[in-house]
mmCIF file of C-alpha atoms and ligand atoms in Angstrom:
data_model
loop_
_atom_site.group_PDB
_atom_site.id
_atom_site.type_symbol
_atom_site.label_atom_id
_atom_site.label_comp_id
_atom_site.label_asym_id
_atom_site.label_seq_id
_atom_site.Cartn_x
_atom_site.Cartn_y
_atom_site.Cartn_z
ATOM 1 C CA UNK D 1 0.000 0.000 0.000
ATOM 2 C CA UNK D 2 1.162 3.524 -0.662
ATOM 3 C CA UNK D 3 0.010 6.986 0.320
ATOM 4 C CA UNK D 4 1.230 9.699 -2.002
ATOM 5 C CA UNK D 5 1.160 13.462 -2.141
ATOM 6 C CA UNK D 6 1.660 15.163 -5.479
ATOM 7 C CA UNK D 7 2.469 18.838 -5.450
ATOM 8 C CA UNK D 8 0.297 19.659 -2.428
ATOM 9 C CA UNK D 9 -0.273 23.221 -1.290
ATOM 10 C CA UNK D 10 -2.481 24.270 1.596
ATOM 11 C CA UNK D 11 -3.529 27.764 2.666
ATOM 12 C CA UNK D 12 -5.326 28.622 5.911
ATOM 13 C CA UNK D 13 -8.107 31.214 5.740
ATOM 14 C CA UNK D 14 -7.603 32.001 2.053
ATOM 15 C CA UNK D 15 -8.854 35.352 0.849
ATOM 16 C CA UNK D 16 -8.797 36.899 4.332
ATOM 17 C CA UNK D 17 -6.219 39.175 5.957
ATOM 18 C CA UNK D 18 -5.144 36.094 7.973
ATOM 19 C CA UNK D 19 -4.303 34.075 4.877
ATOM 20 C CA UNK D 20 -1.343 31.792 5.544
ATOM 21 C CA UNK D 21 0.182 29.286 3.132
ATOM 22 C CA UNK D 22 1.322 26.402 5.326
ATOM 23 C CA UNK D 23 2.414 23.938 2.599
ATOM 24 C CA UNK D 24 3.727 24.663 -0.890
ATOM 25 C CA UNK D 25 4.367 22.128 -3.619
ATOM 26 C CA UNK D 26 4.981 19.136 -1.348
ATOM 27 C CA UNK D 27 5.401 15.730 -3.016
ATOM 28 C CA UNK D 28 6.202 12.546 -1.154
ATOM 29 C CA UNK D 29 5.326 8.881 -0.870
ATOM 30 C CA UNK D 30 4.785 6.663 2.163
ATOM 31 C CA UNK D 31 5.298 2.999 1.321
ATOM 32 C CA UNK D 32 4.588 -0.252 3.170
ATOM 33 C CA UNK D 33 6.830 -0.672 6.179
ATOM 34 C CA UNK D 34 8.241 2.858 6.117
ATOM 35 C CA UNK D 35 9.208 4.584 9.348
ATOM 36 C CA UNK D 36 9.309 8.228 8.353
ATOM 37 C CA UNK D 37 10.240 11.181 10.527
ATOM 38 C CA UNK D 38 9.068 14.717 9.845
ATOM 39 C CA UNK D 39 11.003 17.610 11.290
ATOM 40 C CA UNK D 40 11.461 21.342 10.819
ATOM 41 C CA UNK D 41 11.114 24.527 12.816
ATOM 42 C CA UNK D 42 7.953 25.503 14.600
ATOM 43 C CA UNK D 43 5.474 26.759 12.013
ATOM 44 C CA UNK D 44 7.163 24.959 9.099
ATOM 45 C CA UNK D 45 3.996 22.974 8.311
ATOM 46 C CA UNK D 46 4.549 19.625 10.065
ATOM 47 C CA UNK D 47 1.115 19.375 11.687
ATOM 48 C CA UNK D 48 -0.585 20.631 8.560
ATOM 49 C CA UNK D 49 1.165 17.923 6.560
ATOM 50 C CA UNK D 50 -0.091 15.186 8.909
ATOM 51 C CA UNK D 51 -3.611 16.558 8.706
ATOM 52 C CA UNK D 52 -3.536 16.585 4.916
ATOM 53 C CA UNK D 53 -2.183 13.002 4.867
ATOM 54 C CA UNK D 54 -5.025 11.878 7.141
ATOM 55 C CA UNK D 55 -7.743 13.655 5.149
ATOM 56 C CA UNK D 56 -8.548 16.024 7.987
ATOM 57 C CA UNK D 57 -7.661 19.190 6.082
ATOM 58 C CA UNK D 58 -9.020 20.119 2.690
ATOM 59 C CA UNK D 59 -9.378 21.525 0.158
ATOM 60 C CA UNK D 60 -5.819 21.720 -1.004
ATOM 61 C CA UNK D 61 -4.158 22.081 -4.364
ATOM 62 C CA UNK D 62 -2.473 18.964 -5.743
ATOM 63 C CA UNK D 63 -3.278 15.291 -5.298
ATOM 64 C CA UNK D 64 -3.583 12.863 -2.392
ATOM 65 C CA UNK D 65 -3.505 9.265 -3.616
ATOM 66 C CA UNK D 66 -4.081 5.982 -1.833
ATOM 67 C CA UNK D 67 -2.534 3.357 -4.094
ATOM 68 C CA UNK D 68 -3.962 4.304 -7.485
ATOM 69 C CA UNK D 69 -7.037 6.099 -6.178
ATOM 70 C CA UNK D 70 -7.114 9.889 -6.025
ATOM 71 C CA UNK D 71 -8.699 10.767 -2.675
ATOM 72 C CA UNK D 72 -11.084 13.683 -2.361
ATOM 73 C CA UNK D 73 -11.451 14.240 1.385
ATOM 74 C CA UNK D 74 -14.531 16.360 0.645
ATOM 75 C CA UNK D 75 -16.362 13.198 -0.434
ATOM 76 C CA UNK D 76 -17.525 10.891 2.294
ATOM 77 C CA UNK D 77 -16.857 7.577 0.559
ATOM 78 C CA UNK D 78 -13.404 8.587 -0.513
ATOM 79 C CA UNK D 79 -12.657 9.889 2.972
ATOM 80 C CA UNK D 80 -13.901 6.679 4.598
ATOM 81 C CA UNK D 81 -11.551 4.602 2.478
ATOM 82 C CA UNK D 82 -8.663 6.789 3.591
ATOM 83 C CA UNK D 83 -9.748 6.786 7.257
ATOM 84 C CA UNK D 84 -9.898 3.015 7.351
ATOM 85 C CA UNK D 85 -6.236 2.837 6.404
ATOM 86 C CA UNK D 86 -4.685 5.921 7.933
ATOM 87 C CA UNK D 87 -4.847 6.766 11.656
ATOM 88 C CA UNK D 88 -3.816 10.118 13.119
ATOM 89 C CA UNK D 89 -2.711 10.593 16.726
ATOM 90 C CA UNK D 90 -2.873 14.246 17.822
ATOM 91 C CA UNK D 91 -0.122 15.980 19.720
ATOM 92 C CA UNK D 92 -2.152 16.354 22.897
ATOM 93 C CA UNK D 93 -3.874 13.086 23.834
ATOM 94 C CA UNK D 94 -6.550 15.005 25.756
ATOM 95 C CA UNK D 95 -7.817 16.257 22.396
ATOM 96 C CA UNK D 96 -8.831 12.774 21.380
ATOM 97 C CA UNK D 97 -9.786 11.026 24.607
ATOM 98 C CA UNK D 98 -13.552 11.323 24.998
ATOM 99 C CA UNK D 99 -14.666 8.398 27.118
ATOM 100 C CA UNK D 100 -14.563 7.986 30.868
ATOM 101 C CA UNK D 101 -13.061 4.492 30.951
ATOM 102 C CA UNK D 102 -10.050 3.095 29.129
ATOM 103 C CA UNK D 103 -12.002 0.160 27.672
ATOM 104 C CA UNK D 104 -14.679 2.387 26.150
ATOM 105 C CA UNK D 105 -12.091 4.734 24.705
ATOM 106 C CA UNK D 106 -10.301 1.947 22.827
ATOM 107 C CA UNK D 107 -13.602 0.280 21.870
ATOM 108 C CA UNK D 108 -15.054 3.474 20.395
ATOM 109 C CA UNK D 109 -13.696 2.969 16.856
ATOM 110 C CA UNK D 110 -14.408 -0.775 16.536
ATOM 111 C CA UNK D 111 -17.952 -0.254 17.891
ATOM 112 C CA UNK D 112 -18.479 2.425 15.272
ATOM 113 C CA UNK D 113 -17.467 -0.068 12.624
ATOM 114 C CA UNK D 114 -20.399 -2.177 13.817
ATOM 115 C CA UNK D 115 -18.270 -5.127 14.934
ATOM 116 C CA UNK D 116 -19.687 -7.789 17.256
ATOM 117 C CA UNK D 117 -18.990 -7.582 20.977
ATOM 118 C CA UNK D 118 -16.429 -10.360 20.859
ATOM 119 C CA UNK D 119 -14.631 -8.797 17.891
ATOM 120 C CA UNK D 120 -14.594 -5.445 19.655
ATOM 121 C CA UNK D 121 -13.205 -7.154 22.743
ATOM 122 C CA UNK D 122 -10.495 -8.860 20.721
ATOM 123 C CA UNK D 123 -9.424 -5.612 19.105
ATOM 124 C CA UNK D 124 -9.391 -3.709 22.384
ATOM 125 C CA UNK D 125 -7.231 -6.335 24.078
ATOM 126 C CA UNK D 126 -4.816 -6.498 21.178
ATOM 127 C CA UNK D 127 -4.464 -2.716 20.830
ATOM 128 C CA UNK D 128 -3.963 -2.244 24.566
ATOM 129 C CA UNK D 129 -1.340 -4.993 24.622
ATOM 130 C CA UNK D 130 0.550 -3.421 21.754
ATOM 131 C CA UNK D 131 0.775 -0.211 23.753
ATOM 132 C CA UNK D 132 1.793 -1.964 26.971
ATOM 133 C CA UNK D 133 -1.505 -1.248 28.709
ATOM 134 C CA UNK D 134 -2.296 -4.607 30.346
ATOM 135 C CA UNK D 135 -5.988 -5.364 29.897
ATOM 136 C CA UNK D 136 -6.658 -6.531 33.474
ATOM 137 C CA UNK D 137 -4.864 -3.621 34.982
ATOM 138 C CA UNK D 138 -6.135 -0.812 32.788
ATOM 139 C CA UNK D 139 -9.455 -1.558 31.117
ATOM 140 C CA UNK D 140 -11.652 -0.229 33.939
ATOM 141 C CA UNK D 141 -9.381 2.666 34.887
ATOM 142 C CA UNK D 142 -10.642 6.202 34.351
ATOM 143 C CA UNK D 143 -8.809 7.843 31.457
ATOM 144 C CA UNK D 144 -8.183 11.040 33.399
ATOM 145 C CA UNK D 145 -6.395 9.092 36.158
ATOM 146 C CA UNK D 146 -3.646 7.944 33.783
ATOM 147 C CA UNK D 147 -0.189 9.510 33.642
ATOM 148 C CA UNK D 148 0.872 11.578 30.628
ATOM 149 C CA UNK D 149 2.728 8.641 29.088
ATOM 150 C CA UNK D 150 -0.187 6.278 29.680
ATOM 151 C CA UNK D 151 -2.643 8.747 28.127
ATOM 152 C CA UNK D 152 -0.423 8.989 25.093
ATOM 153 C CA UNK D 153 -0.346 5.201 24.764
ATOM 154 C CA UNK D 154 -4.104 5.053 25.271
ATOM 155 C CA UNK D 155 -4.667 7.566 22.452
ATOM 156 C CA UNK D 156 -2.479 5.432 20.188
ATOM 157 C CA UNK D 157 -4.233 2.200 21.265
ATOM 158 C CA UNK D 158 -7.604 3.730 20.363
ATOM 159 C CA UNK D 159 -6.322 4.419 16.853
ATOM 160 C CA UNK D 160 -4.665 0.987 16.574
ATOM 161 C CA UNK D 161 -7.988 -0.682 17.370
ATOM 162 C CA UNK D 162 -9.123 0.586 13.960
ATOM 163 C CA UNK D 163 -6.256 -1.465 12.467
ATOM 164 C CA UNK D 164 -4.730 1.274 10.317
ATOM 165 C CA UNK D 165 -1.962 0.430 7.867
ATOM 166 C CA UNK D 166 -0.377 3.831 8.340
ATOM 167 C CA UNK D 167 -0.047 5.494 11.723
ATOM 168 C CA UNK D 168 0.595 9.253 11.800
ATOM 169 C CA UNK D 169 1.805 10.746 15.083
ATOM 170 C CA UNK D 170 2.296 14.404 15.991
ATOM 171 C CA UNK D 171 5.138 14.835 18.522
ATOM 172 C CA UNK D 172 4.335 11.558 20.291
ATOM 173 C CA UNK D 173 7.239 11.885 22.712
ATOM 174 C CA UNK D 174 6.585 15.496 23.735
ATOM 175 C CA UNK D 175 6.191 16.004 27.442
ATOM 176 C CA UNK D 176 7.295 12.463 28.352
ATOM 177 C CA UNK D 177 10.255 11.718 30.591
ATOM 178 C CA UNK D 178 13.191 9.684 29.331
ATOM 179 C CA UNK D 179 11.734 6.334 30.292
ATOM 180 C CA UNK D 180 8.301 7.216 28.894
ATOM 181 C CA UNK D 181 9.897 8.133 25.565
ATOM 182 C CA UNK D 182 11.919 4.914 25.411
ATOM 183 C CA UNK D 183 8.865 2.750 26.113
ATOM 184 C CA UNK D 184 6.822 4.562 23.500
ATOM 185 C CA UNK D 185 9.503 4.422 20.816
ATOM 186 C CA UNK D 186 10.064 0.715 21.427
ATOM 187 C CA UNK D 187 6.346 0.090 20.999
ATOM 188 C CA UNK D 188 6.267 2.036 17.728
ATOM 189 C CA UNK D 189 9.322 0.171 16.519
ATOM 190 C CA UNK D 190 7.598 -3.141 17.299
ATOM 191 C CA UNK D 191 4.443 -2.118 15.404
ATOM 192 C CA UNK D 192 6.558 -1.171 12.428
ATOM 193 C CA UNK D 193 8.784 -4.250 12.351
ATOM 194 C CA UNK D 194 6.463 -6.988 13.530
ATOM 195 C CA UNK D 195 3.060 -5.727 12.420
ATOM 196 C CA UNK D 196 4.172 -4.027 9.217
ATOM 197 C CA UNK D 197 2.422 -0.769 10.116
ATOM 198 C CA UNK D 198 3.968 2.244 8.402
ATOM 199 C CA UNK D 199 4.783 4.987 10.873
ATOM 200 C CA UNK D 200 5.026 8.701 10.166
ATOM 201 C CA UNK D 201 6.160 10.677 13.177
ATOM 202 C CA UNK D 202 6.617 14.408 13.684
ATOM 203 C CA UNK D 203 9.330 15.423 16.112
ATOM 204 C CA UNK D 204 11.691 18.324 16.558
ATOM 205 C CA UNK D 205 14.279 16.052 18.157
ATOM 206 C CA UNK D 206 16.668 15.029 15.396
ATOM 207 C CA UNK D 207 18.320 12.474 17.657
ATOM 208 C CA UNK D 208 15.088 10.703 18.274
ATOM 209 C CA UNK D 209 14.270 10.616 14.571
ATOM 210 C CA UNK D 210 17.733 9.433 13.616
ATOM 211 C CA UNK D 211 17.446 6.572 16.089
ATOM 212 C CA UNK D 212 14.036 5.398 14.881
ATOM 213 C CA UNK D 213 13.418 6.374 11.283
ATOM 214 C CA UNK D 214 14.458 4.937 7.957
ATOM 215 C CA UNK D 215 13.815 8.312 6.326
ATOM 216 C CA UNK D 216 13.504 11.889 7.508
ATOM 217 C CA UNK D 217 11.603 14.707 5.843
ATOM 218 C CA UNK D 218 12.695 18.270 6.560
ATOM 219 C CA UNK D 219 10.176 21.080 6.123
ATOM 220 C CA UNK D 220 11.136 24.718 5.842
ATOM 221 C CA UNK D 221 8.402 27.368 5.546
ATOM 222 C CA UNK D 222 5.993 24.865 4.051
ATOM 223 C CA UNK D 223 8.444 23.424 1.558
ATOM 224 C CA UNK D 224 9.907 19.948 1.685
ATOM 225 C CA UNK D 225 13.627 20.608 1.423
ATOM 226 C CA UNK D 226 15.019 17.183 2.294
ATOM 227 C CA UNK D 227 13.706 13.623 1.996
ATOM 228 C CA UNK D 228 16.114 10.890 3.049
ATOM 229 C CA UNK D 229 18.992 10.497 5.427
ATOM 230 C CA UNK D 230 21.563 13.124 4.597
ATOM 231 C CA UNK D 231 25.120 13.170 5.866
ATOM 232 C CA UNK D 232 24.332 16.594 7.281
ATOM 233 C CA UNK D 233 22.026 14.899 9.796
ATOM 234 C CA UNK D 234 24.997 13.092 11.270
ATOM 235 C CA UNK D 235 26.291 16.182 13.012
ATOM 236 C CA UNK D 236 23.284 15.969 15.311
ATOM 237 C CA UNK D 237 24.242 12.495 16.543
HETATM 238 P P1 LIG A 1 4.276 23.086 12.648
HETATM 239 O O1 LIG A 1 3.472 21.865 12.962
HETATM 240 O O2 LIG A 1 5.521 22.799 11.869
HETATM 241 O O3 LIG A 1 4.571 23.919 13.870
HETATM 242 P P2 LIG A 1 1.834 24.045 11.450
HETATM 243 O O4 LIG A 1 1.481 23.081 10.389
HETATM 244 O O5 LIG A 1 1.115 23.958 12.740
HETATM 245 O O6 LIG A 1 3.413 24.014 11.686
HETATM 246 O O7 LIG A 1 1.606 25.517 10.910
HETATM 247 C C1 LIG A 1 2.126 25.969 9.674
HETATM 248 C C2 LIG A 1 1.791 27.442 9.507
HETATM 249 O O8 LIG A 1 0.387 27.611 9.386
HETATM 250 C C3 LIG A 1 2.206 28.296 10.692
HETATM 251 O O9 LIG A 1 2.665 29.523 10.207
HETATM 252 C C4 LIG A 1 0.936 28.474 11.478
HETATM 253 O O10 LIG A 1 0.952 29.697 12.184
HETATM 254 C C5 LIG A 1 -0.115 28.481 10.391
HETATM 255 N N1 LIG A 1 -1.405 27.956 10.869
HETATM 256 C C6 LIG A 1 -1.620 26.772 11.469
HETATM 257 N N2 LIG A 1 -2.934 26.608 11.765
HETATM 258 C C7 LIG A 1 -3.550 27.728 11.332
HETATM 259 C C8 LIG A 1 -4.904 28.180 11.335
HETATM 260 N N3 LIG A 1 -5.883 27.418 11.823
HETATM 261 N N4 LIG A 1 -5.168 29.389 10.801
HETATM 262 C C9 LIG A 1 -4.193 30.165 10.290
HETATM 263 N N5 LIG A 1 -2.896 29.788 10.241
HETATM 264 C C10 LIG A 1 -2.578 28.599 10.760
HETATM 265 P P1 LIG A 2 12.245 20.327 24.412
HETATM 266 O O1 LIG A 2 11.083 19.651 23.781
HETATM 267 O O2 LIG A 2 12.080 21.802 24.525
HETATM 268 O O3 LIG A 2 13.576 19.944 23.835
HETATM 269 P P2 LIG A 2 12.196 18.328 26.418
HETATM 270 O O4 LIG A 2 11.887 18.396 27.879
HETATM 271 O O5 LIG A 2 11.339 17.520 25.529
HETATM 272 O O6 LIG A 2 12.269 19.829 25.905
HETATM 273 O O7 LIG A 2 13.678 17.801 26.233
HETATM 274 C C1 LIG A 2 14.708 18.126 27.127
HETATM 275 C C2 LIG A 2 16.027 17.597 26.557
HETATM 276 O O8 LIG A 2 15.946 16.164 26.425
HETATM 277 C C3 LIG A 2 16.278 18.164 25.185
HETATM 278 O O9 LIG A 2 17.394 19.017 25.234
HETATM 279 C C4 LIG A 2 16.547 16.994 24.282
HETATM 280 O O10 LIG A 2 17.870 17.011 23.776
HETATM 281 C C5 LIG A 2 16.355 15.772 25.118
HETATM 282 N N1 LIG A 2 15.307 14.986 24.495
HETATM 283 C C6 LIG A 2 13.993 15.221 24.591
HETATM 284 N N2 LIG A 2 13.289 14.306 23.911
HETATM 285 C C7 LIG A 2 14.207 13.476 23.373
HETATM 286 C C8 LIG A 2 14.120 12.328 22.575
HETATM 287 N N3 LIG A 2 12.955 11.827 22.189
HETATM 288 N N4 LIG A 2 15.246 11.720 22.199
HETATM 289 C C9 LIG A 2 16.422 12.188 22.590
HETATM 290 N N5 LIG A 2 16.575 13.280 23.350
HETATM 291 C C10 LIG A 2 15.477 13.913 23.744
#
């Protein structure tokens, strides 16, 4: 499976005094098994890029393609096909945790898909396990009682329960302590290697990206100025 952007541009509040072009002429491809890092200064367009890739932001100029299909996020069917394959985890887990209890939070997506109770249960257990949230210990806990790192893993588990093929994460390690970051990165690495889920992760920590990613994208003022591992990255090691 591949997710491709062809010459994408995106402008916030076009035609107003607040008009702001956040992405210009970005082309890239995410292939099966990729572990891609996105970096760049604050305001360079990283979050906007993730939102375009997940179908959350439109309209934009250029093309978003899933395999050979051109996706129009303005059309429900097209968007649903994209959503089934691509999961987005926001930067602040609080923004996407809606339920009181951990179980219900992770079950939300599978229930929406209309799966049977036992299928929902299976998916919840599997997703929680992948994120190191033991089912017995956590399923009845209140979401708001979890630590920052646990909330982050819960938000990811809720997306994983939808069984995406591509997982997009906005600054997943932000605000976590050293150990929290290591646990999270190991889990992502496992999902990528063992489950074949493509990972696209935004971070402003080059070291973290260099350690985890097979490719790094560098954005500068909305333009993609580097795609790959360049020798110039090595100075950050
Ligand atoms: P990054 O994630 O790299 O910090 P963003 O994608 O959040 O960058 O933002 C890119 C640019 O778009 C920034 O200049 C930001 O101020 C602007 N921007 C982001 N969201 C909005 C919005 N809702 N309305 C207007 N401008 C926005
Ligand atoms: P900031 O996000 O402003 O860098 P943090 O508290 O996240 O602040 O990080 C503090 C220090 O820990 C940073 O100087 C950074 O070098 C290091 N650090 C943070 N996150 C990571 C990471 N994921 N991998 C390696 N080093 C990190």
